[in-house]
Amino acid sequence: VVHPAPGNTHGTLVNGILHHCGLPSVGCSSEPNPYEIEEDSDTKLQICPLDFDVRQTTCYMNAESIVRPGIVHRLDKGTSGLLVVAKDENAHTQLSDQFRRHTVHRRYISITCGVPHASNGHIEIPVGRDLNNRIRMAPIPNPTHNRQARFAASRYNVVEVVGGGGAALVEWKLETGRTHQIRVHAQYLGYPLLGDNLYGGTTGMALSRLKPKVSSKYHGRLSKLVSNLRRPCLHAFSLG
């Protein structure tokens, strides 16, 4: 987990960064947050760099906002790979400006359940909160006043077909940085990420696409392998 939140108040990346830099851990409070943060925006996460005096700072938290020292952007819980953190005011300002202007190049690699019909593509589907499940986001092709969403754009490329054609290694390039963007767009395509139970990449889904493509003598081993996944198969492998 990148930053402290309800249910994850310790052992987060922010806690580790503060310890590494010899700064006290940031506590959590139910007091109103004076630094209102929009949950699904890279550019709203510019709260305080690590040279900010956090010794007297409390991590204010309401339903969806929290002080995040040094954090310029985030990765979902379970997503591995690269994340940049600002250690001083100048770096924080410059990095935040790059994210705001979308000049940061981000590439991710994933494994999908099934192989996308088109080997590459460009997805422009707005993403908004799922009205039936607050921890999920949803693709909203036609936003309305009552159903708000934010523009989201991703490019994907099938790098390799694996599992006999039951799965694929897919590279993603982000043009925007919405919450769960790749996971939502992959589900929208009909090929959710392997291990992503929240967005349809369940064990059952994976096996339904893999087993017909793999010799039956491997089905037991395959079932064990897939059922042991504890996170979405998504990795941030390039950031610049």
PDB file of N, CA and C in Angstrom, residues 55-111:
ATOM      1  N   ARG A  55       7.198  16.793  11.610  1.00  0.00           N
ATOM      2  CA  ARG A  55       7.304  16.425  13.017  1.00  0.00           C
ATOM      3  C   ARG A  55       6.073  16.843  13.815  1.00  0.00           C
ATOM      4  N   GLN A  56       5.408  17.900  13.364  1.00  0.00           N
ATOM      5  CA  GLN A  56       4.204  18.332  14.044  1.00  0.00           C
ATOM      6  C   GLN A  56       2.973  18.083  13.181  1.00  0.00           C
ATOM      7  N   THR A  57       3.124  17.252  12.161  1.00  0.00           N
ATOM      8  CA  THR A  57       2.050  17.050  11.202  1.00  0.00           C
ATOM      9  C   THR A  57       1.253  15.797  11.520  1.00  0.00           C
ATOM     10  N   THR A  58      -0.050  15.909  11.429  1.00  0.00           N
ATOM     11  CA  THR A  58      -0.922  14.752  11.538  1.00  0.00           C
ATOM     12  C   THR A  58      -1.460  14.426  10.165  1.00  0.00           C
ATOM     13  N   CYS A  59      -1.599  13.141   9.894  1.00  0.00           N
ATOM     14  CA  CYS A  59      -2.123  12.695   8.601  1.00  0.00           C
ATOM     15  C   CYS A  59      -3.644  12.772   8.662  1.00  0.00           C
ATOM     16  N   TYR A  60      -4.208  13.858   8.161  1.00  0.00           N
ATOM     17  CA  TYR A  60      -5.644  14.054   8.223  1.00  0.00           C
ATOM     18  C   TYR A  60      -6.352  13.170   7.215  1.00  0.00           C
ATOM     19  N   MET A  61      -7.430  12.583   7.641  1.00  0.00           N
ATOM     20  CA  MET A  61      -8.105  11.628   6.772  1.00  0.00           C
ATOM     21  C   MET A  61      -9.605  11.762   6.936  1.00  0.00           C
ATOM     22  N   ASN A  62     -10.316  11.980   5.821  1.00  0.00           N
ATOM     23  CA  ASN A  62     -11.744  11.760   5.847  1.00  0.00           C
ATOM     24  C   ASN A  62     -12.022  10.601   4.913  1.00  0.00           C
ATOM     25  N   ALA A  63     -13.194  10.534   4.322  1.00  0.00           N
ATOM     26  CA  ALA A  63     -13.573   9.343   3.559  1.00  0.00           C
ATOM     27  C   ALA A  63     -12.555   8.961   2.502  1.00  0.00           C
ATOM     28  N   GLU A  64     -12.014   9.945   1.770  1.00  0.00           N
ATOM     29  CA  GLU A  64     -11.152   9.576   0.644  1.00  0.00           C
ATOM     30  C   GLU A  64      -9.959  10.509   0.499  1.00  0.00           C
ATOM     31  N   SER A  65      -9.425  11.030   1.586  1.00  0.00           N
ATOM     32  CA  SER A  65      -8.295  11.926   1.433  1.00  0.00           C
ATOM     33  C   SER A  65      -7.321  11.758   2.593  1.00  0.00           C
ATOM     34  N   ILE A  66      -6.074  12.034   2.294  1.00  0.00           N
ATOM     35  CA  ILE A  66      -5.025  11.743   3.261  1.00  0.00           C
ATOM     36  C   ILE A  66      -3.772  12.525   2.887  1.00  0.00           C
ATOM     37  N   VAL A  67      -2.987  12.942   3.870  1.00  0.00           N
ATOM     38  CA  VAL A  67      -1.728  13.612   3.583  1.00  0.00           C
ATOM     39  C   VAL A  67      -0.687  12.560   3.224  1.00  0.00           C
ATOM     40  N   ARG A  68       0.031  12.780   2.122  1.00  0.00           N
ATOM     41  CA  ARG A  68       0.959  11.775   1.621  1.00  0.00           C
ATOM     42  C   ARG A  68       2.311  12.405   1.365  1.00  0.00           C
ATOM     43  N   PRO A  69       3.191  12.453   2.356  1.00  0.00           N
ATOM     44  CA  PRO A  69       4.480  13.129   2.182  1.00  0.00           C
ATOM     45  C   PRO A  69       5.287  12.558   1.032  1.00  0.00           C
ATOM     46  N   GLY A  70       5.716  13.438   0.116  1.00  0.00           N
ATOM     47  CA  GLY A  70       6.602  13.043  -0.966  1.00  0.00           C
ATOM     48  C   GLY A  70       5.953  12.315  -2.117  1.00  0.00           C
ATOM     49  N   ILE A  71       4.689  11.934  -1.990  1.00  0.00           N
ATOM     50  CA  ILE A  71       4.037  11.121  -3.012  1.00  0.00           C
ATOM     51  C   ILE A  71       3.541  12.000  -4.158  1.00  0.00           C
ATOM     52  N   VAL A  72       3.990  11.697  -5.360  1.00  0.00           N
ATOM     53  CA  VAL A  72       3.590  12.445  -6.551  1.00  0.00           C
ATOM     54  C   VAL A  72       2.528  11.675  -7.332  1.00  0.00           C
ATOM     55  N   HIS A  73       2.618  10.346  -7.306  1.00  0.00           N
ATOM     56  CA  HIS A  73       1.624   9.491  -7.960  1.00  0.00           C
ATOM     57  C   HIS A  73       1.568   8.192  -7.187  1.00  0.00           C
ATOM     58  N   ARG A  74       0.701   7.274  -7.609  1.00  0.00           N
ATOM     59  CA  ARG A  74       0.508   6.046  -6.846  1.00  0.00           C
ATOM     60  C   ARG A  74       0.503   4.820  -7.753  1.00  0.00           C
ATOM     61  N   LEU A  75       0.672   3.668  -7.113  1.00  0.00           N
ATOM     62  CA  LEU A  75       0.384   2.383  -7.739  1.00  0.00           C
ATOM     63  C   LEU A  75      -0.691   1.706  -6.893  1.00  0.00           C
ATOM     64  N   ASP A  76      -1.557   0.938  -7.543  1.00  0.00           N
ATOM     65  CA  ASP A  76      -2.558   0.187  -6.800  1.00  0.00           C
ATOM     66  C   ASP A  76      -1.878  -0.808  -5.870  1.00  0.00           C
ATOM     67  N   LYS A  77      -2.548  -1.125  -4.764  1.00  0.00           N
ATOM     68  CA  LYS A  77      -2.085  -2.211  -3.915  1.00  0.00           C
ATOM     69  C   LYS A  77      -2.002  -3.476  -4.762  1.00  0.00           C
ATOM     70  N   GLY A  78      -0.856  -4.154  -4.730  1.00  0.00           N
ATOM     71  CA  GLY A  78      -0.685  -5.371  -5.511  1.00  0.00           C
ATOM     72  C   GLY A  78       0.015  -5.161  -6.836  1.00  0.00           C
ATOM     73  N   THR A  79       0.098  -3.902  -7.304  1.00  0.00           N
ATOM     74  CA  THR A  79       0.835  -3.621  -8.532  1.00  0.00           C
ATOM     75  C   THR A  79       2.307  -3.442  -8.180  1.00  0.00           C
ATOM     76  N   SER A  80       3.175  -4.194  -8.851  1.00  0.00           N
ATOM     77  CA  SER A  80       4.611  -4.087  -8.589  1.00  0.00           C
ATOM     78  C   SER A  80       5.236  -3.064  -9.529  1.00  0.00           C
ATOM     79  N   GLY A  81       6.495  -2.712  -9.264  1.00  0.00           N
ATOM     80  CA  GLY A  81       7.213  -1.872 -10.210  1.00  0.00           C
ATOM     81  C   GLY A  81       7.606  -0.509  -9.693  1.00  0.00           C
ATOM     82  N   LEU A  82       7.743   0.425 -10.626  1.00  0.00           N
ATOM     83  CA  LEU A  82       8.392   1.710 -10.370  1.00  0.00           C
ATOM     84  C   LEU A  82       7.426   2.796  -9.909  1.00  0.00           C
ATOM     85  N   LEU A  83       7.897   3.577  -8.929  1.00  0.00           N
ATOM     86  CA  LEU A  83       7.145   4.728  -8.428  1.00  0.00           C
ATOM     87  C   LEU A  83       8.150   5.788  -8.009  1.00  0.00           C
ATOM     88  N   VAL A  84       7.915   7.031  -8.386  1.00  0.00           N
ATOM     89  CA  VAL A  84       8.856   8.107  -8.058  1.00  0.00           C
ATOM     90  C   VAL A  84       8.339   8.891  -6.854  1.00  0.00           C
ATOM     91  N   VAL A  85       9.275   9.284  -5.978  1.00  0.00           N
ATOM     92  CA  VAL A  85       8.944  10.031  -4.765  1.00  0.00           C
ATOM     93  C   VAL A  85       9.819  11.281  -4.710  1.00  0.00           C
ATOM     94  N   ALA A  86       9.223  12.408  -4.323  1.00  0.00           N
ATOM     95  CA  ALA A  86       9.977  13.661  -4.213  1.00  0.00           C
ATOM     96  C   ALA A  86      10.587  13.792  -2.823  1.00  0.00           C
ATOM     97  N   LYS A  87      11.895  14.106  -2.777  1.00  0.00           N
ATOM     98  CA  LYS A  87      12.575  14.249  -1.493  1.00  0.00           C
ATOM     99  C   LYS A  87      12.755  15.706  -1.073  1.00  0.00           C
ATOM    100  N   ASP A  88      12.536  16.652  -2.001  1.00  0.00           N
ATOM    101  CA  ASP A  88      12.625  18.063  -1.612  1.00  0.00           C
ATOM    102  C   ASP A  88      11.617  18.873  -2.422  1.00  0.00           C
ATOM    103  N   GLU A  89      11.476  20.140  -2.057  1.00  0.00           N
ATOM    104  CA  GLU A  89      10.450  20.994  -2.649  1.00  0.00           C
ATOM    105  C   GLU A  89      10.628  21.166  -4.160  1.00  0.00           C
ATOM    106  N   ASN A  90      11.882  21.360  -4.595  1.00  0.00           N
ATOM    107  CA  ASN A  90      12.132  21.564  -6.020  1.00  0.00           C
ATOM    108  C   ASN A  90      11.755  20.326  -6.832  1.00  0.00           C
ATOM    109  N   ALA A  91      12.196  19.165  -6.361  1.00  0.00           N
ATOM    110  CA  ALA A  91      11.856  17.924  -7.067  1.00  0.00           C
ATOM    111  C   ALA A  91      10.347  17.710  -7.088  1.00  0.00           C
ATOM    112  N   HIS A  92       9.699  18.009  -5.975  1.00  0.00           N
ATOM    113  CA  HIS A  92       8.254  17.825  -5.881  1.00  0.00           C
ATOM    114  C   HIS A  92       7.513  18.705  -6.887  1.00  0.00           C
ATOM    115  N   THR A  93       7.939  19.961  -6.974  1.00  0.00           N
ATOM    116  CA  THR A  93       7.309  20.897  -7.905  1.00  0.00           C
ATOM    117  C   THR A  93       7.509  20.460  -9.347  1.00  0.00           C
ATOM    118  N   GLN A  94       8.753  20.083  -9.691  1.00  0.00           N
ATOM    119  CA  GLN A  94       9.057  19.701 -11.063  1.00  0.00           C
ATOM    120  C   GLN A  94       8.349  18.407 -11.464  1.00  0.00           C
ATOM    121  N   LEU A  95       8.376  17.419 -10.600  1.00  0.00           N
ATOM    122  CA  LEU A  95       7.729  16.138 -10.905  1.00  0.00           C
ATOM    123  C   LEU A  95       6.216  16.302 -11.034  1.00  0.00           C
ATOM    124  N   SER A  96       5.637  17.060 -10.104  1.00  0.00           N
ATOM    125  CA  SER A  96       4.194  17.278 -10.145  1.00  0.00           C
ATOM    126  C   SER A  96       3.781  17.975 -11.430  1.00  0.00           C
ATOM    127  N   ASP A  97       4.604  18.924 -11.868  1.00  0.00           N
ATOM    128  CA  ASP A  97       4.304  19.643 -13.106  1.00  0.00           C
ATOM    129  C   ASP A  97       4.358  18.703 -14.310  1.00  0.00           C
ATOM    130  N   GLN A  98       5.324  17.772 -14.301  1.00  0.00           N
ATOM    131  CA  GLN A  98       5.416  16.804 -15.403  1.00  0.00           C
ATOM    132  C   GLN A  98       4.176  15.911 -15.458  1.00  0.00           C
ATOM    133  N   PHE A  99       3.720  15.453 -14.303  1.00  0.00           N
ATOM    134  CA  PHE A  99       2.514  14.628 -14.282  1.00  0.00           C
ATOM    135  C   PHE A  99       1.297  15.436 -14.722  1.00  0.00           C
ATOM    136  N   ARG A 100       1.239  16.695 -14.314  1.00  0.00           N
ATOM    137  CA  ARG A 100       0.103  17.544 -14.676  1.00  0.00           C
ATOM    138  C   ARG A 100       0.044  17.765 -16.185  1.00  0.00           C
ATOM    139  N   ARG A 101       1.223  17.916 -16.803  1.00  0.00           N
ATOM    140  CA  ARG A 101       1.277  18.175 -18.251  1.00  0.00           C
ATOM    141  C   ARG A 101       1.310  16.878 -19.072  1.00  0.00           C
ATOM    142  N   HIS A 102       1.235  15.731 -18.388  1.00  0.00           N
ATOM    143  CA  HIS A 102       1.220  14.423 -19.052  1.00  0.00           C
ATOM    144  C   HIS A 102       2.466  14.215 -19.917  1.00  0.00           C
ATOM    145  N   THR A 103       3.621  14.703 -19.434  1.00  0.00           N
ATOM    146  CA  THR A 103       4.876  14.477 -20.158  1.00  0.00           C
ATOM    147  C   THR A 103       5.648  13.288 -19.586  1.00  0.00           C
ATOM    148  N   VAL A 104       5.090  12.658 -18.560  1.00  0.00           N
ATOM    149  CA  VAL A 104       5.716  11.475 -17.978  1.00  0.00           C
ATOM    150  C   VAL A 104       5.326  10.253 -18.809  1.00  0.00           C
ATOM    151  N   HIS A 105       6.321   9.457 -19.195  1.00  0.00           N
ATOM    152  CA  HIS A 105       6.063   8.245 -19.981  1.00  0.00           C
ATOM    153  C   HIS A 105       6.008   7.053 -19.036  1.00  0.00           C
ATOM    154  N   ARG A 106       4.856   6.386 -19.018  1.00  0.00           N
ATOM    155  CA  ARG A 106       4.659   5.245 -18.126  1.00  0.00           C
ATOM    156  C   ARG A 106       4.259   4.027 -18.951  1.00  0.00           C
ATOM    157  N   ARG A 107       4.962   2.932 -18.729  1.00  0.00           N
ATOM    158  CA  ARG A 107       4.618   1.682 -19.415  1.00  0.00           C
ATOM    159  C   ARG A 107       4.455   0.567 -18.385  1.00  0.00           C
ATOM    160  N   TYR A 108       3.444  -0.223 -18.605  1.00  0.00           N
ATOM    161  CA  TYR A 108       3.128  -1.335 -17.717  1.00  0.00           C
ATOM    162  C   TYR A 108       3.093  -2.621 -18.529  1.00  0.00           C
ATOM    163  N   ILE A 109       3.329  -3.739 -17.848  1.00  0.00           N
ATOM    164  CA  ILE A 109       3.200  -5.043 -18.472  1.00  0.00           C
ATOM    165  C   ILE A 109       2.188  -5.842 -17.659  1.00  0.00           C
ATOM    166  N   SER A 110       1.366  -6.630 -18.345  1.00  0.00           N
ATOM    167  CA  SER A 110       0.334  -7.389 -17.646  1.00  0.00           C
ATOM    168  C   SER A 110       0.155  -8.748 -18.311  1.00  0.00           C
ATOM    169  N   ILE A 111      -0.566  -9.630 -17.619  1.00  0.00           N
ATOM    170  CA  ILE A 111      -1.032 -10.876 -18.218  1.00  0.00           C
ATOM    171  C   ILE A 111      -2.554 -10.825 -18.215  1.00  0.00           C
TER     172      ILE A 111
END
